[in-house]
Short mmCIF file of C-alpha atoms in Angstrom, two decimals:
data_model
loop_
_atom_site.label_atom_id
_atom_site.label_comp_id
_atom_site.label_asym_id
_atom_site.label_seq_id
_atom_site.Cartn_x
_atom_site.Cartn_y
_atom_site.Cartn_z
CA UNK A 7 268.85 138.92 2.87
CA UNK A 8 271.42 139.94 0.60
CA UNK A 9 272.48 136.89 -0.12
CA UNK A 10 269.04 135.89 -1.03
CA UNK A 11 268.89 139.02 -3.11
CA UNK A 12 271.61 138.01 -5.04
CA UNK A 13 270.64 134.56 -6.40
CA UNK A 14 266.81 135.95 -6.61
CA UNK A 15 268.76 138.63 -9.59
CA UNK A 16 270.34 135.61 -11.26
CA UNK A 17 267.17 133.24 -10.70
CA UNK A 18 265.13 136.19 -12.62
CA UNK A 19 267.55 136.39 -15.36
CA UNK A 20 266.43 133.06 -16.55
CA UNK A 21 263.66 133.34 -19.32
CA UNK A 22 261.32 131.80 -18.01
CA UNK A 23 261.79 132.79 -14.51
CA UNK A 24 258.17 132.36 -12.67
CA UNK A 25 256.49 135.58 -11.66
CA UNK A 26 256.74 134.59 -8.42
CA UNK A 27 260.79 134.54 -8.26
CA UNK A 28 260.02 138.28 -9.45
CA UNK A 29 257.56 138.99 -6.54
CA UNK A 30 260.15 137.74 -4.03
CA UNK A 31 262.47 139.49 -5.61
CA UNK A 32 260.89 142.80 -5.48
CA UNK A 33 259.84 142.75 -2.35
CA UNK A 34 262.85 141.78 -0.75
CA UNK A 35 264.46 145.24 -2.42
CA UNK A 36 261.83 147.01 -1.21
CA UNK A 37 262.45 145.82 2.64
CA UNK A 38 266.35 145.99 1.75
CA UNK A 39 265.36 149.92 0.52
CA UNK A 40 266.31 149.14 -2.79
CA UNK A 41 263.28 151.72 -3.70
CA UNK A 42 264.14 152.72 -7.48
CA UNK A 43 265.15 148.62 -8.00
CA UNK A 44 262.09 147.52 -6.81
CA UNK A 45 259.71 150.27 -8.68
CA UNK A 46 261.24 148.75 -11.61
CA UNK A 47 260.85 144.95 -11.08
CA UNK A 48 257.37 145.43 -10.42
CA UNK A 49 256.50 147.48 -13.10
CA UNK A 50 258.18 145.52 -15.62
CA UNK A 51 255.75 142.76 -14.27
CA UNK A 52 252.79 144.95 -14.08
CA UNK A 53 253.20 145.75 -17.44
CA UNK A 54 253.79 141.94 -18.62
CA UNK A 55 251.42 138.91 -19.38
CA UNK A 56 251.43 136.98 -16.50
CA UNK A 57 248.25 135.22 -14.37
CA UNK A 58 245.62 137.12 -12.87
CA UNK A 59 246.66 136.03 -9.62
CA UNK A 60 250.64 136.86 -9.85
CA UNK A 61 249.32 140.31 -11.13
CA UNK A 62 247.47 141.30 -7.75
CA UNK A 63 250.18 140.09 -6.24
CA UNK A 64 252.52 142.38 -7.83
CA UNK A 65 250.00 144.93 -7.52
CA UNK A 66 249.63 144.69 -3.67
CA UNK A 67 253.60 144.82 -3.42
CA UNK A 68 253.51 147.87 -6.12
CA UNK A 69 251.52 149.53 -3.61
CA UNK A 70 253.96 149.66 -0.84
CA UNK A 71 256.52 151.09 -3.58
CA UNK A 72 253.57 153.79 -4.07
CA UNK A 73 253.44 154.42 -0.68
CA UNK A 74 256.96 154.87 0.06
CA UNK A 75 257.67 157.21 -2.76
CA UNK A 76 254.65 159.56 -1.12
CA UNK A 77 251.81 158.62 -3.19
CA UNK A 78 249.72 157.05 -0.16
CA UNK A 79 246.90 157.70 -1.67
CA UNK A 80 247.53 156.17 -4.49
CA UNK A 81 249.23 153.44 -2.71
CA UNK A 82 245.47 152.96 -0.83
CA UNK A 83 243.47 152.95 -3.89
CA UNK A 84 245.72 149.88 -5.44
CA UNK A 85 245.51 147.60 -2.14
CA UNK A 86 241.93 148.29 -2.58
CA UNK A 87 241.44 147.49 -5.89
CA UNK A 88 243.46 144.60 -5.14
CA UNK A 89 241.54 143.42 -1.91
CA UNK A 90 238.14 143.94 -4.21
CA UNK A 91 239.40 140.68 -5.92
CA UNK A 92 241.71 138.74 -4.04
CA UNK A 93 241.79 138.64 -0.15
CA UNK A 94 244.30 137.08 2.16
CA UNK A 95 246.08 138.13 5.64
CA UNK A 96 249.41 139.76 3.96
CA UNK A 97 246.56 142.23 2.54
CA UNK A 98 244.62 142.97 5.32
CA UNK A 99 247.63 143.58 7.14
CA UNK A 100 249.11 146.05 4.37
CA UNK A 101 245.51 147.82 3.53
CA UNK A 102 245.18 148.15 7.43
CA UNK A 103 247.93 149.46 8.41
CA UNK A 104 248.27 152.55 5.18
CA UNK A 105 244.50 153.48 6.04
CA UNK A 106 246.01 154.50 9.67
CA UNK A 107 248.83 156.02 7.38
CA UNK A 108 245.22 157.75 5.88
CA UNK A 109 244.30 159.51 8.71
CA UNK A 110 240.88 158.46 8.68
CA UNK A 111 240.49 156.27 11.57
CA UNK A 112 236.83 155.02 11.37
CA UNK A 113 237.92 153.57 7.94
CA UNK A 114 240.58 152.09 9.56
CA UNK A 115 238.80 150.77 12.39
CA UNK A 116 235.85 149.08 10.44
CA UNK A 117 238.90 147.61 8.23
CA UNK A 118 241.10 146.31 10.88
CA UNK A 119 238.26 145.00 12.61
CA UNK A 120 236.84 142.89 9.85
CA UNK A 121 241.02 141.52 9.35
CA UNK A 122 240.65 140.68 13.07
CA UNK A 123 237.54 138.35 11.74
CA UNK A 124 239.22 136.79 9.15
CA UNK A 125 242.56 136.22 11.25
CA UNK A 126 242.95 136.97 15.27
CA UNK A 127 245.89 135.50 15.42
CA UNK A 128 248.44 137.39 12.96
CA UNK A 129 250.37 139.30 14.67
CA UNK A 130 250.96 142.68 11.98
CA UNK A 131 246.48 142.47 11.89
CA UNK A 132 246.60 142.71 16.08
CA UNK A 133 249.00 145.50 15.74
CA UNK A 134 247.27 147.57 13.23
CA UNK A 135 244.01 147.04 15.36
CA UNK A 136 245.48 147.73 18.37
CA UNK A 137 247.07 150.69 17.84
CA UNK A 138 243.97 151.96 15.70
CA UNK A 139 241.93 151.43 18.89
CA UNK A 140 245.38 153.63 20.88
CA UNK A 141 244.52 156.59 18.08
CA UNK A 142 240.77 156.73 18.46
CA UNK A 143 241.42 156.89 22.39
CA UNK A 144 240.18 153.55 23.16
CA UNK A 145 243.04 152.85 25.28
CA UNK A 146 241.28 149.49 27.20
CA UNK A 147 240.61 147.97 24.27
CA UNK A 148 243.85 148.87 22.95
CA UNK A 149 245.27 147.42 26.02
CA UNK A 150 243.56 144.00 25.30
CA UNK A 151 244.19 143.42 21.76
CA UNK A 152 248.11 144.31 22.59
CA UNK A 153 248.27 142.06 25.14
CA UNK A 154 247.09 139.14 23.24
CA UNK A 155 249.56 140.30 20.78
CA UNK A 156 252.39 140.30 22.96
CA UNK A 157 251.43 136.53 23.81
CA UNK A 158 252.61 136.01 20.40
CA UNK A 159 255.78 137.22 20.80
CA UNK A 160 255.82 139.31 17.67
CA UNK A 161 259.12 139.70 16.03
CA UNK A 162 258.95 143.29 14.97
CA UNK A 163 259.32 146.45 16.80
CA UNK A 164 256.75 148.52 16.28
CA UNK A 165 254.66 145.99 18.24
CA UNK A 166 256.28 146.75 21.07
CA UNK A 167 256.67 150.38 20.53
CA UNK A 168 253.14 150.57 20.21
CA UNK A 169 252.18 148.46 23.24
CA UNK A 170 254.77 150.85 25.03
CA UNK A 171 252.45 154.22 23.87
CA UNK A 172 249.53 152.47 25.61
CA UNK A 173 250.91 151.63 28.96
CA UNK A 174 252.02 154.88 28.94
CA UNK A 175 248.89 156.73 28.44
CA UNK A 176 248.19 154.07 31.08
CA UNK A 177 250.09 155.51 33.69
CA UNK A 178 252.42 152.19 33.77
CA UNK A 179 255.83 153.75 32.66
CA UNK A 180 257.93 150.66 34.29
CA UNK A 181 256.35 148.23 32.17
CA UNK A 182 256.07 151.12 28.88
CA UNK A 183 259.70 151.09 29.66
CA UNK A 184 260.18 147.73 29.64
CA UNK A 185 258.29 147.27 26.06
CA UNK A 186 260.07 150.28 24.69
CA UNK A 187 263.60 148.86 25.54
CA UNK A 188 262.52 145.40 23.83
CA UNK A 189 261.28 147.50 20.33
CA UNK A 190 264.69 148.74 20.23
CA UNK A 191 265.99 145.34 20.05
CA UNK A 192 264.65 144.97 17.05
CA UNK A 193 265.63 145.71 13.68
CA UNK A 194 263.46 148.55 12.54
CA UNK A 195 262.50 147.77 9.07
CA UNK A 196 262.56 149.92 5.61
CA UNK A 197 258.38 149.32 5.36
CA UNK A 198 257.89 150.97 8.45
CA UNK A 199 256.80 154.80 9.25
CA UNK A 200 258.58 153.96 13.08
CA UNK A 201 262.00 156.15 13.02
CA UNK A 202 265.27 155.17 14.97
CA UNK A 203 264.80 158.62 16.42
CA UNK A 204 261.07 158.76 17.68
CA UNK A 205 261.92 155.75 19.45
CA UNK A 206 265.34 156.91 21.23
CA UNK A 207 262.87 160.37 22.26
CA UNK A 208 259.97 157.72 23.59
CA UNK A 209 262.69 155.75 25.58
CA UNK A 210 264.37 159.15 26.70
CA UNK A 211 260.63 160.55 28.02
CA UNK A 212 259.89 157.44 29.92
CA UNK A 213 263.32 157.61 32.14
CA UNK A 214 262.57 160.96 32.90
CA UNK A 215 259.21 160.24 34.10
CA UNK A 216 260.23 157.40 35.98
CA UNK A 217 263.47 159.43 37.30
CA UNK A 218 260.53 162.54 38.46
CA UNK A 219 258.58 159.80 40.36
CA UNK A 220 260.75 158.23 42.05
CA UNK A 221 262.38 161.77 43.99
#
C-alpha cells in the first residue's frame, strides 16, 4: 500500500491527473490513517470542477473522513445525500454499516436489508446485515446470514469477530473460539470501529468459559 501511495502522490501531481487517481489516492490514506492527508485531497476535489459522478464519489469517501474525525452524523447525512443520486454496493456497504454506527437499528435494518436485495453476495453488505440482525437480538437469523457469509471466505476480521459474538450468545464457545482466533489473523483495518483490544478481551472470555466447562 505504501508503495501504491507513493506513485498515486506523483501520478496526482500531474495537471491533468483524472479525478479518479485522486479518489484512489484519498482513500488509500484514509485506510493507511493518513486522516489530515486525506481530509485534504478530498476537499480540494470537493471544492473543484470535476463530473457529477467523480463528485459523489469523492463525497461518499469524504464521508468516511467525516466519520472518523467524530462527525457521524454528518458523515450519515453525506452517504445519504450521496445514495439519493447514485447507488452501488461500495455505498450500501458504507451507509449500512455507519447507520449501525447510528444507533438506530430499525434504520439500519430496513437499509441493510434492501443492500441484501440489491447484492446477497458481497461480503461487507452480509456483515452489516448480519450483525444488525446480532444487535436487534435476532440471533437465528443472524446465525444464517453469517454463515452464508463465512462461505465466502471474507477477508476481513470483523466478519469473523462478529460471527464469533453470535455463536457465543449461541452457547457454541468452541466454534466462537475458533472464529475469534481466525479475526485475529487478520489485519484490523484503520476504517473499522473493531479495536486490537476488544478482540484480545473476546478471545480471553471465551478460554475462560471453555476452561469453566470443561472442570
Amino acid at each position: 500500500m505504501d508503495k501504491a501511495i507513493s506513485w498515486l502522490e506523483k501520478a496526482c501531481r500531474i495537471a491533468k491527473s483524472k479525478p479518479a487517481v485522486k479518489i484512489l489516492y484519498g482513500y488509500l490514506l484514509l485506510k493507511k490513517g493518513k486522516l489530515e492527508e486525506a481530509e485534504k485531497v478530498f476537499e480540494e476535489l470537493l471544492n473543484s470542477g470535476i463530473d457529477n459522478n467523480s463528485m459523489l464519489q469523492a463525497k461518499s469517501n469524504y464521508a468516511l473522513v467525516l466519520w472518523k474525525k467524530g462527525k457521524l452524523k454528518d458523515a450519515v447525512k453525506m452517504l445519504e445525500d450521496v445514495f439519493s443520486n447514485y447507488k452501488n454496493t461500495t455505498i450500501y456497504g458504507s451507509l449500512g454499516y455507519l447507520l449501525i454506527l447510528d444507533g438506530d437499528v430499525n434504520k439500519a435494518l430496513n437499509f441493510n436489508k434492501e443492500a441484501y436485495e440489491y447484492n446477497s453476495s458481497d461480503a461487507v453488505i452480509l456483515d452489516n446485515l448480519g450483525y444488525t440482525y446480532y444487535k436487534i437480538g435476532n440471533i437465528k437469523k443472524a446465525e444464517e446470514i453469517y454463515q452464508k457469509l463465512i462461505g465466502l471466505n471474507p477477508s476481513f476480521p470483523e466478519a469473523y469477530y462478529n460471527y464469533s459474538c453470535v455463536l457465543k450468545d449461541l452457547g457454541r464457545m468452541e466454534k466462537a473460539l475458533e472464529m475469534a482466533t481466525k479475526a485475529k489473523s487478520y489485519k484490523l483495518s484503520y476504517l473499522s470501529n473493531l479495536k486490537e483490544q476488544e478482540l484480545d478481551d473476546h478471545l480471553k472470555e471465551l478460554n475462560d468459559l471453555i476452561s469453566i466447562k470443561s472442570k
